Amino acid sequence: MQSDSPRQREPIAAIATAAGPAGVGIVRISGTGAFDIARAIGGIDPKPRRAHYLRFRAADAEVIDDGLLIYFPAPASYTGEDVVELQAHGSPALLRLLLARCFGLGARPARPGEFTERAFLNGRLDLAQAEAVADLIHASSEAAARAARRALDGEFSRRVHALTEALTALRIYVEAAIDFPEEEIDFLAGPELKSRLHQVSALMQSLLHEARRGQRLRDGLHVVIAGPPNVGKSSLLNALAGTERAIVTDIAGTTRDLLRESVQIDGIELTLVDTAGLREGADVVEAEGMRRARAEFARADLALAVVESGSESAQIPALREELKGLPQVFWLHNKCELAGATASTERREDGLHLWLSARAGLGLDALRDALKQAAGLGEAAEGAVSARARHVEALQRANTQLEAATARLAEGSGELAAEDLRAAQDALGEITGRLTADDLLGRIFGSFCIGK
Ligand code: GDP
């Protein structure tokens, strides 16, 4: 009955889910001998993919619990190996007894992520899909969960493959030109190559855009709140967070250190950092706060630049200088009610401008909506796939190589261009795991929980 498929490895077992006393707990076993372990514990020869209701027995035949036993023969299982799942009552003590019984029958404890790692090694999932399993488990919003689900179904991987194939075709074309030196220059300068390069580059840009959006959905936005003292930064943080975390006073320079607050807006996590007011002539402690503020800017996705309605011309120029490296800035004209303005929104060349009042609670919904859009939620989340910083970084490298290849081709150096294209392909291969170092695999699967 037991499959002797080459996919089998030593048996591992772990508690896959341990719901509370009222719920169901699952012990999962994968690998060689999983069938024999199931037979020993359940006292029957389980049929493939059938739920058998029976008693789980210890070595001395005492009943540990009753529940369901399901056997998934290789290769049509999660790991691609023989897998057995025992569904028992969710008590942790009871599940540990069941697990100990599996160990007594030859299984060893599974390492974190080892089931998914085996699924990857057996070709059931590629690396980006395996990562999506972890992202699905840890998703902090419905949109993030849906995006992870799409990535697990292979949507992101398919786009990476399509780009890889387009790059390969381009490289073959260039290499063919190199093989016919007398025609090489014509080939490399021709319109056909230009149009192919253009197509691949467009695919690359759109995937990079998608991956960045997916990463924001997965990781949330890192938002800093910046601005001169006393414009209402702490008040704004409090209004968004719905707490009195930041100290609000009207003495300039109250916020000497950074205050962090996690805010959930429709499930997406925003890290708000209220920075020390940026100003000249501050004392030593405050100067340290400003130094930390600038360090925060360096890693933020978005800044909320707060100024006082009516004082914009005095405040915006210095702030703009301070924030010029940031990917995105929202200009918040606070205390709008004092300047006689109503809450409103305007998109300008330097970013989105919002007139609001943290104290009166005006314009905050518009700000929340804008933050949601920036995080990749809202309508923008349609069809999004989750991605990780690792994927974005690999795509950026591939993009740099493609740009280098384009420059080489313009110079007529076909050989060097082919090298660059190969390097771009390798960078893409890291995303799906075709080309991935063992230590990276260790880090990826090591961050999973046990039993997954
Ligand atoms: P920060 O130094 O930029 O963090 O500013 P605070 O949040 O400490 O606010 C400074 C002062 O401005 C406090 O007295 C707040 O009550 C006041 N303030 C903040 N937001 C508003 C607002 O929208 N309207 C008005 N009128 N006052 C505000």
PDB file of C-alpha atoms and ligand atoms in Angstrom, residues 228-235 247-250 255 274 334-335 337-338 356-360, ligand 1:
ATOM      1  CA  PRO A 228       7.726  72.335  12.728  1.00  0.00           C
ATOM      2  CA  PRO A 229       6.918  72.444  16.446  1.00  0.00           C
ATOM      3  CA  ASN A 230       3.399  73.146  17.587  1.00  0.00           C
ATOM      4  CA  VAL A 231       1.612  72.638  14.275  1.00  0.00           C
ATOM      5  CA  GLY A 232      -0.399  69.746  15.734  1.00  0.00           C
ATOM      6  CA  LYS A 233       1.608  66.634  14.868  1.00  0.00           C
ATOM      7  CA  SER A 234       0.942  64.923  18.204  1.00  0.00           C
ATOM      8  CA  SER A 235      -2.717  65.892  18.033  1.00  0.00           C
ATOM      9  CA  ILE A 247       1.796  64.482  24.792  1.00  0.00           C
ATOM     10  CA  VAL A 248      -0.010  67.487  23.382  1.00  0.00           C
ATOM     11  CA  THR A 249       1.111  70.869  24.715  1.00  0.00           C
ATOM     12  CA  ASP A 250       1.601  74.301  23.291  1.00  0.00           C
ATOM     13  CA  THR A 255       8.121  65.910  21.514  1.00  0.00           C
ATOM     14  CA  ASP A 274       5.817  61.527  15.526  1.00  0.00           C
ATOM     15  CA  ASN A 334      -3.723  71.600  10.015  1.00  0.00           C
ATOM     16  CA  LYS A 335      -5.822  73.968  12.146  1.00  0.00           C
ATOM     17  CA  GLU A 337     -10.718  76.013  11.154  1.00  0.00           C
ATOM     18  CA  LEU A 338      -8.527  78.830  12.580  1.00  0.00           C
ATOM     19  CA  LEU A 356      -7.927  69.479   8.094  1.00  0.00           C
ATOM     20  CA  SER A 357      -8.224  70.046  11.795  1.00  0.00           C
ATOM     21  CA  ALA A 358      -6.867  67.458  14.188  1.00  0.00           C
ATOM     22  CA  ARG A 359      -8.564  69.169  17.114  1.00  0.00           C
ATOM     23  CA  ALA A 360     -12.006  69.528  15.530  1.00  0.00           C
TER      24      ALA A 360
HETATM   25  P1  GDP B   1       3.151  69.324  17.828  1.00  0.00           P
HETATM   26  O1  GDP B   1       4.186  70.054  18.591  1.00  0.00           O
HETATM   27  O2  GDP B   1       3.270  69.604  16.359  1.00  0.00           O
HETATM   28  O3  GDP B   1       3.093  67.862  18.140  1.00  0.00           O
HETATM   29  O4  GDP B   1       1.730  69.975  18.225  1.00  0.00           O
HETATM   30  P2  GDP B   1       0.669  69.534  19.305  1.00  0.00           P
HETATM   31  O5  GDP B   1      -0.134  68.406  18.791  1.00  0.00           O
HETATM   32  O6  GDP B   1       1.354  69.364  20.613  1.00  0.00           O
HETATM   33  O7  GDP B   1      -0.292  70.780  19.287  1.00  0.00           O
HETATM   34  C1  GDP B   1       0.154  72.094  19.593  1.00  0.00           C
HETATM   35  C2  GDP B   1      -1.043  72.959  19.947  1.00  0.00           C
HETATM   36  O8  GDP B   1      -1.906  73.137  18.836  1.00  0.00           O
HETATM   37  C3  GDP B   1      -1.910  72.338  21.073  1.00  0.00           C
HETATM   38  O9  GDP B   1      -2.369  73.378  21.927  1.00  0.00           O
HETATM   39  C4  GDP B   1      -3.060  71.721  20.294  1.00  0.00           C
HETATM   40  O10 GDP B   1      -4.244  71.651  21.058  1.00  0.00           O
HETATM   41  C5  GDP B   1      -3.216  72.716  19.157  1.00  0.00           C
HETATM   42  N1  GDP B   1      -3.847  72.107  17.975  1.00  0.00           N
HETATM   43  C6  GDP B   1      -3.539  70.937  17.375  1.00  0.00           C
HETATM   44  N2  GDP B   1      -4.342  70.708  16.321  1.00  0.00           N
HETATM   45  C7  GDP B   1      -5.186  71.767  16.239  1.00  0.00           C
HETATM   46  C8  GDP B   1      -6.246  72.113  15.356  1.00  0.00           C
HETATM   47  O11 GDP B   1      -6.604  71.390  14.395  1.00  0.00           O
HETATM   48  N3  GDP B   1      -6.863  73.296  15.587  1.00  0.00           N
HETATM   49  C9  GDP B   1      -6.521  74.109  16.607  1.00  0.00           C
HETATM   50  N4  GDP B   1      -7.193  75.243  16.787  1.00  0.00           N
HETATM   51  N5  GDP B   1      -5.533  73.807  17.466  1.00  0.00           N
HETATM   52  C10 GDP B   1      -4.858  72.649  17.297  1.00  0.00           C
END
